[in-house]
XYZ file of C-alpha atoms in Angstrom:
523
model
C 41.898 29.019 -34.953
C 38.179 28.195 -34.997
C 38.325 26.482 -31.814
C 39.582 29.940 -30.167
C 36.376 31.521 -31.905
C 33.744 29.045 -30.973
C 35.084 29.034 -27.275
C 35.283 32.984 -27.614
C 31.911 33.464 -28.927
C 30.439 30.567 -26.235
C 31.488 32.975 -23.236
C 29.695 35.622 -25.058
C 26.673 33.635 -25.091
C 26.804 32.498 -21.331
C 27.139 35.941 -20.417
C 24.208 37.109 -22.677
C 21.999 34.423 -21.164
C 21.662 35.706 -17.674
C 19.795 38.476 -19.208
C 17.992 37.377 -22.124
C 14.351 36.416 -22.422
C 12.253 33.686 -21.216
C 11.978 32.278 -25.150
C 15.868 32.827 -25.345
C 15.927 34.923 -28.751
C 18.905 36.475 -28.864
C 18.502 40.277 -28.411
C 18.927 42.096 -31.880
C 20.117 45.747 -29.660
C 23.357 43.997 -29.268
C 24.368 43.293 -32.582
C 26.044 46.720 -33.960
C 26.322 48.385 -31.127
C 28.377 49.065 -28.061
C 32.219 48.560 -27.591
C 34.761 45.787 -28.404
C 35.346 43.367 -25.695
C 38.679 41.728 -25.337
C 36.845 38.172 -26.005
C 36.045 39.533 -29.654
C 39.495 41.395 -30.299
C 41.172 37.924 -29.653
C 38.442 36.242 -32.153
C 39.367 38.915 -34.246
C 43.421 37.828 -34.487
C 42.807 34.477 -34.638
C 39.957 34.785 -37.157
C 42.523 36.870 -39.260
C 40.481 40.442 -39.154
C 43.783 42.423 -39.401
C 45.696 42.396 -42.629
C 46.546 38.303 -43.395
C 50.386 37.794 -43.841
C 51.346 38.939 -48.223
C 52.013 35.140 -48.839
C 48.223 34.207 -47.898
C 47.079 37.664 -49.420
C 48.315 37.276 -53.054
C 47.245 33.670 -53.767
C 47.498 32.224 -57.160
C 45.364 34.617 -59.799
C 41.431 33.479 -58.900
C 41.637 31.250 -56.317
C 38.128 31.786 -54.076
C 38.295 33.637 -51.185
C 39.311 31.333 -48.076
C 37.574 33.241 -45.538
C 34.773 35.832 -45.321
C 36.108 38.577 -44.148
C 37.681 38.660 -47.545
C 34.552 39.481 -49.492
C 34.027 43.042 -49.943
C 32.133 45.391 -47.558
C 28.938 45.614 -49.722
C 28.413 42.085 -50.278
C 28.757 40.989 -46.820
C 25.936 43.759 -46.155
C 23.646 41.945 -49.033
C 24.510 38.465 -47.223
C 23.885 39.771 -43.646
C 20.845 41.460 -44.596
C 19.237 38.579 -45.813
C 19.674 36.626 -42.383
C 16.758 36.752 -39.972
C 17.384 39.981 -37.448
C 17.676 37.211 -34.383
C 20.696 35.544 -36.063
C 22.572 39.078 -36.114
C 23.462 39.235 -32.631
C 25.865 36.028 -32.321
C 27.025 37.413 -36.104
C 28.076 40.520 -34.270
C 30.057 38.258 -31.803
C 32.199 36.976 -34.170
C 34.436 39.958 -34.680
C 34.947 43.532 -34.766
C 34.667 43.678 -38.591
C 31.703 41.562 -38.611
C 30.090 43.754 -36.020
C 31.187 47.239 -37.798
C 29.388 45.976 -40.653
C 26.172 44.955 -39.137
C 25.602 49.022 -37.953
C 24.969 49.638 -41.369
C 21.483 50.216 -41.256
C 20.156 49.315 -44.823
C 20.802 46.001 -43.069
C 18.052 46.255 -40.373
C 15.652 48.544 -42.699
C 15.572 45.525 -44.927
C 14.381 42.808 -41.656
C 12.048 45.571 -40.779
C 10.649 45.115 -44.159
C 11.141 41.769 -44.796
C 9.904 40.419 -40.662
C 7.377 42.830 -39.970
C 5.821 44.631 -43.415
C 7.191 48.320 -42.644
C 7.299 49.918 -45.839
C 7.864 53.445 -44.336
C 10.541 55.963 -45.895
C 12.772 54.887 -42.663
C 14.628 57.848 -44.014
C 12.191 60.246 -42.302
C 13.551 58.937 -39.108
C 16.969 60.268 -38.911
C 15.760 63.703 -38.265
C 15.013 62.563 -34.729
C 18.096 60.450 -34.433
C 16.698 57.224 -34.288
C 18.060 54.534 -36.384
C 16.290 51.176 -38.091
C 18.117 49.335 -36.144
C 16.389 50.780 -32.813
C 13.017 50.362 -34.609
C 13.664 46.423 -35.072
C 15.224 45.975 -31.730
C 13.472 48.285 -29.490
C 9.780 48.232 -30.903
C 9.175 45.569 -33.549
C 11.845 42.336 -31.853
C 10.981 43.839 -28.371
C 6.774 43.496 -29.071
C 6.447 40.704 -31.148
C 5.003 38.563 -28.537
C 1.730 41.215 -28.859
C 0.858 40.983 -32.290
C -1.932 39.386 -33.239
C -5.297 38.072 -32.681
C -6.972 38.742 -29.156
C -9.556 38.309 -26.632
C -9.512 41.020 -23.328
C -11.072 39.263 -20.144
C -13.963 41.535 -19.717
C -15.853 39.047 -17.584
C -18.714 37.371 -19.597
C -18.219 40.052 -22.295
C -15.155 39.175 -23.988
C -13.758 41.301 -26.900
C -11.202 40.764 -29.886
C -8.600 42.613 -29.922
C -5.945 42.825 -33.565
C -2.213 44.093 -32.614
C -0.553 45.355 -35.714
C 2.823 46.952 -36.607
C 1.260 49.885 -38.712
C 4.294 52.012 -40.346
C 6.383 53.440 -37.173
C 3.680 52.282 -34.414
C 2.514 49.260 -32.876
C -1.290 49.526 -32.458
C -3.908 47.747 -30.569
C -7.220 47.474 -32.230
C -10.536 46.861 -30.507
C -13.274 45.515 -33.392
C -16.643 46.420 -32.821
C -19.459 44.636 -34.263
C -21.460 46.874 -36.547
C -24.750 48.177 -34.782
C -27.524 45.836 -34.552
C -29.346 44.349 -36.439
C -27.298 44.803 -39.666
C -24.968 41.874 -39.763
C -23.973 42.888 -43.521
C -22.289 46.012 -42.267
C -18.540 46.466 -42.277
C -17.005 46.186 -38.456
C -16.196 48.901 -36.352
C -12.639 49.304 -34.941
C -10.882 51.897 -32.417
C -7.456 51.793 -31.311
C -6.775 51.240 -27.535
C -3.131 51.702 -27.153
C 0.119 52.442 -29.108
C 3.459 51.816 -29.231
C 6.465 54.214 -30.698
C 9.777 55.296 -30.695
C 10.624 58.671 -30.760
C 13.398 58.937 -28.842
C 16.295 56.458 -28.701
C 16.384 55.049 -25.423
C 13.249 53.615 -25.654
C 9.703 53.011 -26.965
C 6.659 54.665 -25.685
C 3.375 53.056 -24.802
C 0.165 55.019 -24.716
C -3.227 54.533 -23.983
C -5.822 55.667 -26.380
C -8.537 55.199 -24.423
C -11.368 57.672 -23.889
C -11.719 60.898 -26.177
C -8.787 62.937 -24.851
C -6.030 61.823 -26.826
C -3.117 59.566 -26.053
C -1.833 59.476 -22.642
C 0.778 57.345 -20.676
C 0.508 53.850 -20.506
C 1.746 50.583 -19.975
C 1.935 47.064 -21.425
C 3.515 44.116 -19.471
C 4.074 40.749 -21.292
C 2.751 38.119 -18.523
C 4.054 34.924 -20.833
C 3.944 34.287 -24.504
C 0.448 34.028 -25.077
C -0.840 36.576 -22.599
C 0.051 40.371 -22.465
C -1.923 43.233 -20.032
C -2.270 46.909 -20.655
C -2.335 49.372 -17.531
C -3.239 52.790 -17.992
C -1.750 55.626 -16.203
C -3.717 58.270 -16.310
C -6.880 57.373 -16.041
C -8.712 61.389 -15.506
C -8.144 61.278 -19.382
C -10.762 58.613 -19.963
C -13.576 61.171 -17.386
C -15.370 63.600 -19.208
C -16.642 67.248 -17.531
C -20.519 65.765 -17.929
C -19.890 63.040 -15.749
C -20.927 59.900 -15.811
C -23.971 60.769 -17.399
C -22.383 62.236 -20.265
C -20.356 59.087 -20.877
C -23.095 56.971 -20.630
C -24.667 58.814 -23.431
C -21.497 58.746 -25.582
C -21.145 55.117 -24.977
C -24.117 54.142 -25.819
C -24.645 56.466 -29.403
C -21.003 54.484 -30.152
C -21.886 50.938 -28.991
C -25.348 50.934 -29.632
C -25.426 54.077 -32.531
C -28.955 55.304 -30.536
C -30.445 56.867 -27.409
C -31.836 55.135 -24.578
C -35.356 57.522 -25.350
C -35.112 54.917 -28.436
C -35.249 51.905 -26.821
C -38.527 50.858 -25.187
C -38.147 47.119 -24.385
C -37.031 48.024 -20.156
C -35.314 44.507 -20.320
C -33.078 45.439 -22.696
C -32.092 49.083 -21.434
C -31.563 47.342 -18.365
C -28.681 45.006 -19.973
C -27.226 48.272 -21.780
C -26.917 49.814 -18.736
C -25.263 46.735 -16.895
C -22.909 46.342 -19.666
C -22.323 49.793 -19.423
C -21.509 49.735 -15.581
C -19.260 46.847 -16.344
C -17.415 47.382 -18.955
C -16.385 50.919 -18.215
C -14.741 50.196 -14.521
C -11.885 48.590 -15.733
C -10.267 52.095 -17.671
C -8.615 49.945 -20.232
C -6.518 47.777 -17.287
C -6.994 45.042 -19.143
C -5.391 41.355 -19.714
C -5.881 39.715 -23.181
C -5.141 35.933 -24.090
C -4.142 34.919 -27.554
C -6.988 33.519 -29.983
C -5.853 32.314 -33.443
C -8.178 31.909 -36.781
C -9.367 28.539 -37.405
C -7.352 26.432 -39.585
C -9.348 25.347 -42.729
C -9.000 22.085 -45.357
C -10.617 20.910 -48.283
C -12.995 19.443 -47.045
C -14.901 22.448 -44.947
C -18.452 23.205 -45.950
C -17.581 27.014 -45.952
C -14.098 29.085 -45.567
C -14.145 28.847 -41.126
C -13.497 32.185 -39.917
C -15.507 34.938 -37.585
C -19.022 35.851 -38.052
C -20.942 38.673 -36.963
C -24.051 37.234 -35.666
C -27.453 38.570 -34.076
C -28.726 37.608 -30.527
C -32.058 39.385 -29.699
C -31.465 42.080 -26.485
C -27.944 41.215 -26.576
C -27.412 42.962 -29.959
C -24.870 42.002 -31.883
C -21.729 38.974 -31.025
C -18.982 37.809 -32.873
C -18.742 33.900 -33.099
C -16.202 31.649 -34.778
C -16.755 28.928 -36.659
C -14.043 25.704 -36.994
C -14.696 22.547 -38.555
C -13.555 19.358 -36.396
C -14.648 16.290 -38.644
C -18.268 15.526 -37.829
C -18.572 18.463 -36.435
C -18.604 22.330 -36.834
C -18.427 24.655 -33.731
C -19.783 28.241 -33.253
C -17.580 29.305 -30.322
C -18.101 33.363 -28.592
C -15.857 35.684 -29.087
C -17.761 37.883 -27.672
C -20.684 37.131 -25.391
C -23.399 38.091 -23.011
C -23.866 37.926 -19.264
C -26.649 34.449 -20.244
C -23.718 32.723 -22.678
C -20.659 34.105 -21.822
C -17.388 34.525 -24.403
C -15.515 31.506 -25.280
C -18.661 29.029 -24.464
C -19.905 26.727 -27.321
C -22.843 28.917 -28.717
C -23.920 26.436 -31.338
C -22.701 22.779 -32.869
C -23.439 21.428 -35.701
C -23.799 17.833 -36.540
C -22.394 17.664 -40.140
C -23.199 13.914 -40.550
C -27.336 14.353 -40.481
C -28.323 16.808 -43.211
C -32.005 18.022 -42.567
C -34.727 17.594 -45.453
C -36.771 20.733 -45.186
C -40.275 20.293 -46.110
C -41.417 22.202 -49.407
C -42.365 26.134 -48.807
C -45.553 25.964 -47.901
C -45.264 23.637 -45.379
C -42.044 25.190 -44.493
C -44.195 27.929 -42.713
C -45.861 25.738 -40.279
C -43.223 26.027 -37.070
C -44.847 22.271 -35.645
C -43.791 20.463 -39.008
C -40.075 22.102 -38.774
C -40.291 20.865 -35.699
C -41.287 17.875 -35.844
C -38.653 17.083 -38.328
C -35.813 18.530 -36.067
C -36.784 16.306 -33.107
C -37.046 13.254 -35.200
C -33.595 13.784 -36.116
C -32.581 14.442 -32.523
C -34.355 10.755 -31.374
C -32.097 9.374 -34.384
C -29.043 11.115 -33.130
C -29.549 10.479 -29.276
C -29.908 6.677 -30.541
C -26.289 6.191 -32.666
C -24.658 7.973 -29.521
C -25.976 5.235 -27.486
C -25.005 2.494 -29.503
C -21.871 3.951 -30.002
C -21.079 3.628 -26.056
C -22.159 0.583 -25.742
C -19.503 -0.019 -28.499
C -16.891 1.463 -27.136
C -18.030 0.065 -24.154
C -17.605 -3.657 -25.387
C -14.326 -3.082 -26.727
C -13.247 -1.446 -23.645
C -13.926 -4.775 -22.185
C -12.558 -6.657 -24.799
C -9.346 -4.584 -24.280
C -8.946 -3.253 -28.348
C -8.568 0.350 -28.097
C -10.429 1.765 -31.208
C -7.981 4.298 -33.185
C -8.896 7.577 -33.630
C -7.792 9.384 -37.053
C -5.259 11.232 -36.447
C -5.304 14.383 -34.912
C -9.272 13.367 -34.356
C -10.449 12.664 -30.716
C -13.466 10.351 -30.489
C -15.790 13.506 -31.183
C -14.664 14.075 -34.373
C -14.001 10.973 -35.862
C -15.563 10.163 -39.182
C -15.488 7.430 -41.591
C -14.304 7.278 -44.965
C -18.177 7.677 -45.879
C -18.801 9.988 -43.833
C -16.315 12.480 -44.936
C -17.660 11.175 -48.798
C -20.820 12.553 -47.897
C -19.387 15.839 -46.302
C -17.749 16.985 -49.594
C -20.738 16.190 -51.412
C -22.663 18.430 -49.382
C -20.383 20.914 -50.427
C -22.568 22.577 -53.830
C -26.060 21.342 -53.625
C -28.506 23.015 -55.563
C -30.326 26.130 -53.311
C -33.454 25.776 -52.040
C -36.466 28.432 -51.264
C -35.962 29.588 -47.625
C -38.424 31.198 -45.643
C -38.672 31.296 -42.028
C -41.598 29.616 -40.457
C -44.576 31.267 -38.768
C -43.598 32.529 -34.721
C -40.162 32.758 -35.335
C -38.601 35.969 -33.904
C -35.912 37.324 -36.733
C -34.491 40.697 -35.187
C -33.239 40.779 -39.196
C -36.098 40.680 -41.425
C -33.142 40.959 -44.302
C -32.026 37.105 -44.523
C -31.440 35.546 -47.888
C -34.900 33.709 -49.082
C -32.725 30.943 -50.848
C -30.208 28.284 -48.902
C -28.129 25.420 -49.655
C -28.099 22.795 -47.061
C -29.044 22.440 -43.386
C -27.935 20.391 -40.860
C -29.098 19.153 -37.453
C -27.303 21.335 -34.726
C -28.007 21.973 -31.171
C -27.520 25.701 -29.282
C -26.693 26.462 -26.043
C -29.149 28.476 -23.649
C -28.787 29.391 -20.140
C -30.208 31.970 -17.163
C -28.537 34.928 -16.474
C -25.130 34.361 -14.896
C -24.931 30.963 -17.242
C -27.160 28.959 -14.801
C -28.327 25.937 -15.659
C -26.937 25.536 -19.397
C -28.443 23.357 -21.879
C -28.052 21.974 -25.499
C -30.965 22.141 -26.966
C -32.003 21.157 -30.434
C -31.937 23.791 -33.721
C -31.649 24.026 -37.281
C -28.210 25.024 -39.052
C -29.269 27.255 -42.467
C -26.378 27.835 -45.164
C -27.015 30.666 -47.017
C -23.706 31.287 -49.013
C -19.940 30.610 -48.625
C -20.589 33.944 -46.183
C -23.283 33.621 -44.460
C -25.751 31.233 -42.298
C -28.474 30.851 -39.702
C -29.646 28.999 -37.135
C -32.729 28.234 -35.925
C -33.670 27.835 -32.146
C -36.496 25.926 -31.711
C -36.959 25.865 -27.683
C -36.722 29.875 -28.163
C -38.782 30.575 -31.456
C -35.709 32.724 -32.988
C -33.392 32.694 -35.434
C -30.102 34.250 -35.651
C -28.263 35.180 -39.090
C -24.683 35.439 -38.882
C -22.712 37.253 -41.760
C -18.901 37.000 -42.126
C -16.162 39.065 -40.842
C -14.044 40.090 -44.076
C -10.908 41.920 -42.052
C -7.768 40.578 -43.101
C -5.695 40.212 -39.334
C -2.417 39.825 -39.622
C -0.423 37.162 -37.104
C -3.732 35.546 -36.266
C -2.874 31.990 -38.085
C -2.755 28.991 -35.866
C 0.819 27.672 -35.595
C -0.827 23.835 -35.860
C -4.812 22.431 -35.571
C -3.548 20.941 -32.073
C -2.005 24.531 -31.008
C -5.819 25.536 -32.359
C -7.933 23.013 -30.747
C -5.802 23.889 -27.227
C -6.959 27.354 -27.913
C -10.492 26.509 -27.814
C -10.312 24.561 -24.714
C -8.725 27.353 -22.812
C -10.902 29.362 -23.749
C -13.970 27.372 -22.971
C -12.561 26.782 -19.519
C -11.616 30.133 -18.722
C -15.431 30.971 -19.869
C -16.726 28.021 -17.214
């Protein structure tokens, strides 16, 4: 009889596979639902749904039950409820009983809870008719690809972008660094589209956008990591002043002043291009998929997103990972001279920096004299260690990375020794030295450690980019600085403390391909 079943339910599947989706989940909307088809009243006979023959019924007194369409009603709801809502669909296929039970909706309120954190009264939605089952398969199974971490493509500017399923609705939230210079301050945040289900045929995207209220919109889901929003009515976004008047707004939210306030021309000119740019696109947007770093052990600090300062610019969000030797400040946000998803700063974990005491400490030529010392010593290993590699080349003995390490971050077993030790040295006095441009006079006058690192600088447009040399400071477990010495300023970067949700890397290779696309797409 199972044979008849398995064949039964495999036509099922063909069929359902001309229509399914690219990732070939099965879709939850047709578990539950819908008619019988003769393919699952025939499973149903042979699988013994109808009332079995008295001989098989009676058994002797407590024997188990041979099949499971024996067990009671209830407990077959407690056993299918516990399966993941994808699963449900070929469950469904099996038989009519099977697939009468699975339209019980306490079923699919419970993988609402249990897949996607809604803790909503789903009571409150039968009044408009629509059951749990619609919310998990026409909203929550039908969006998942969108939730999560993300970064629009606003040309250099970049963005990041956290997709949530908040009680009934699927929201998109734009985070907004907090206005500079004050990196302490909590981010900002302001919803650019949602998602809902009102009605039962099917869910409803709008676009928040502008300060009209939600309007129609639409989301299209290029490939897994990838997703674009469209609005379609974009005369909600205009206001009655004009573009004037939505300059003005813009800039008292972005910037949280007037443009009477800001004297420096050079800077009101890169407001105003920002502006210009980042307002033609009406929230028509495409975002890519950025995950959180993945941290170990060994990590000086917790990696994660900073808020960090960067003179005219104001204030960008960076993210720092930890890749052996090395830790990596890369944009998540940028500017039209390092634009997001380029390498703002690295740091060079294996040569701590010995900062002279704090009087000397003041005199910017003795900093930098150290620094450059450093970068001699540095510049030096990196030779030898191509003519090394060089030499073996010839010698034909490919050296063997660490796993999971390319030949930038490998590290010895000393190496990493030292690393943890760096981990909770005593703090030193801190003070920045004299002709250094802080835009935040506010930074912590005590540090831990610092490290040789090097920062990236470039013309407008990114031309001609350079590494140049710089001190890493670390403040706390949430905050650090870094010192730029070709450009006499310091930026202090404080940490991001939003919990996102679906942001964690599946793997540190799924991470580390991440970062590359990102860098490219940035190039």
């Amino acid at each position: 009889g199972g044979g008849g079943r398995r064949r039964s339910a495999a036509r099922e599947q063909r069929r359902g596979a001309a229509d399914s989706e690219p990732d070939t989940d099965t879709d939850p909307e047709e578990a539950g639902g819908g008619g019988v088809t003769e393919d699952e009243e025939g499973a149903e006979r042979i699988e013994g749904g109808r009332p079995l023959p008295p001989s098989v019924e009676a058994g002797p007194a407590g024997r188990a039950p041979l099949s499971l369409l024996e067990l009671p009603p209830e407990l077959l709801v407690q056993i299918f409820g516990s399966l993941p809502g994808t699963d449900l669909p070929s469950l469904a296929r099996v038989c009519t009983t099977f697939r009468r039970i699975l339209r019980t909706d306490t079923i699919w309120r419970r993988r609402c809870r249990e897949e996607y954190g809604v803790c909503e009264n789903l009571r409150k939605l039968e009044i408009t008719g629509v059951s749990c089952r619609d919310v998990y398969a026409k909203l929550l199974h039908r969006y998942r690809h969108i939730l999560g971490l993300w970064q629009p493509d606003i040309g250099p500017y970049g963005g990041l972008l956290n997709v949530v399923v908040d009680g009934l609705f699927i929201i998109g939230w734009m985070y907004l660094p907090p206005h500079d210079p004050h990196v302490d301050d909590p981010m900002r945040f302001k919803p650019l589209f949602r998602i809902h289900l009102m009605e039962r045929k099917s869910a409803t995207v709008e676009c928040m956008y502008g300060h009209k209220g939600p309007h129609n919109g639409h989301i299209q889901i290029v490939k897994k990591d990838e997703f674009s929003t469209k609005c379609n009515q974009t005369d909600h976004h205009r206001m009655s002043g004009g573009r004037q008047e939505e300059f003005r707004t813009w800039l008292r939210e972005e910037w949280g002043r007037t443009l009477e306030d800001i004297f420096h021309e050079h800077m009101q000119e890169l407001i105003l291009m920002k502006f210009i740019y980042t307002s033609q696109y009406d929230n028509c947007l495409t975002y890519r998929r950025i995950y959180l770093p993945p941290s170990s052990p060994e990590d000086l600090i917790q990696p994660g997103l900073f808020k960090g300062t960067y003179g005219s610019h104001g204030l960008e969000i960076v993210m720092l990972s930890f890749h052996g030797r090395k830790a990596k400040g890369t944009k998540i946000t940028g500017d039209p001279n390092i634009p997001a998803g380029q390498q703002t700063v690295e740091i060079d974990l294996a040569h701590p920096l010995q900062l002279p005491d704090i009087e000397n400490l003041r005199d910017f030529s003795e900093l930098s004299r150290i620094v450059l010392e450093v970068q001699e010593q540095v510049r030096r290993e990196e030779q030898q260690q191509e003519q090394e590699e060089h030499s073996q080349q010839a010698a034909s003995q490919p050296a063997s990375p660490l796993a999971g390490e390319g030949a930038e971050g490998e590290e010895t077993a000393a190496g990493a020794e030292g690393l943890t030790q760096n981990k909770a040295p005593a703090s030193q006095p801190f003070v920045l030295p004299m002709g250094v441009i802080s835009r935040n006079e506010d930074y912590p006058r005590t540090c831990r450690i610092c490290f040789y690192g090097t920062g990236l600088i470039a013309g407008h447009g990114f031309t001609s980019p350079e590494r140049t040399p710089g001190v890493f400071v670390l403040f706390d477990d949430d905050r650090f600085g870094f010192i730029w010495l070709e450009l006499k300023s310091f930026s202090l970067y404080s940490r991001i403390k939003v919990p996102f949700q679906n942001a964690q890397a599946p793997s540190r290779e799924a991470f580390d391909e991440m970062l590359k696309n990102i860098q490219s797409l940035a190039t």
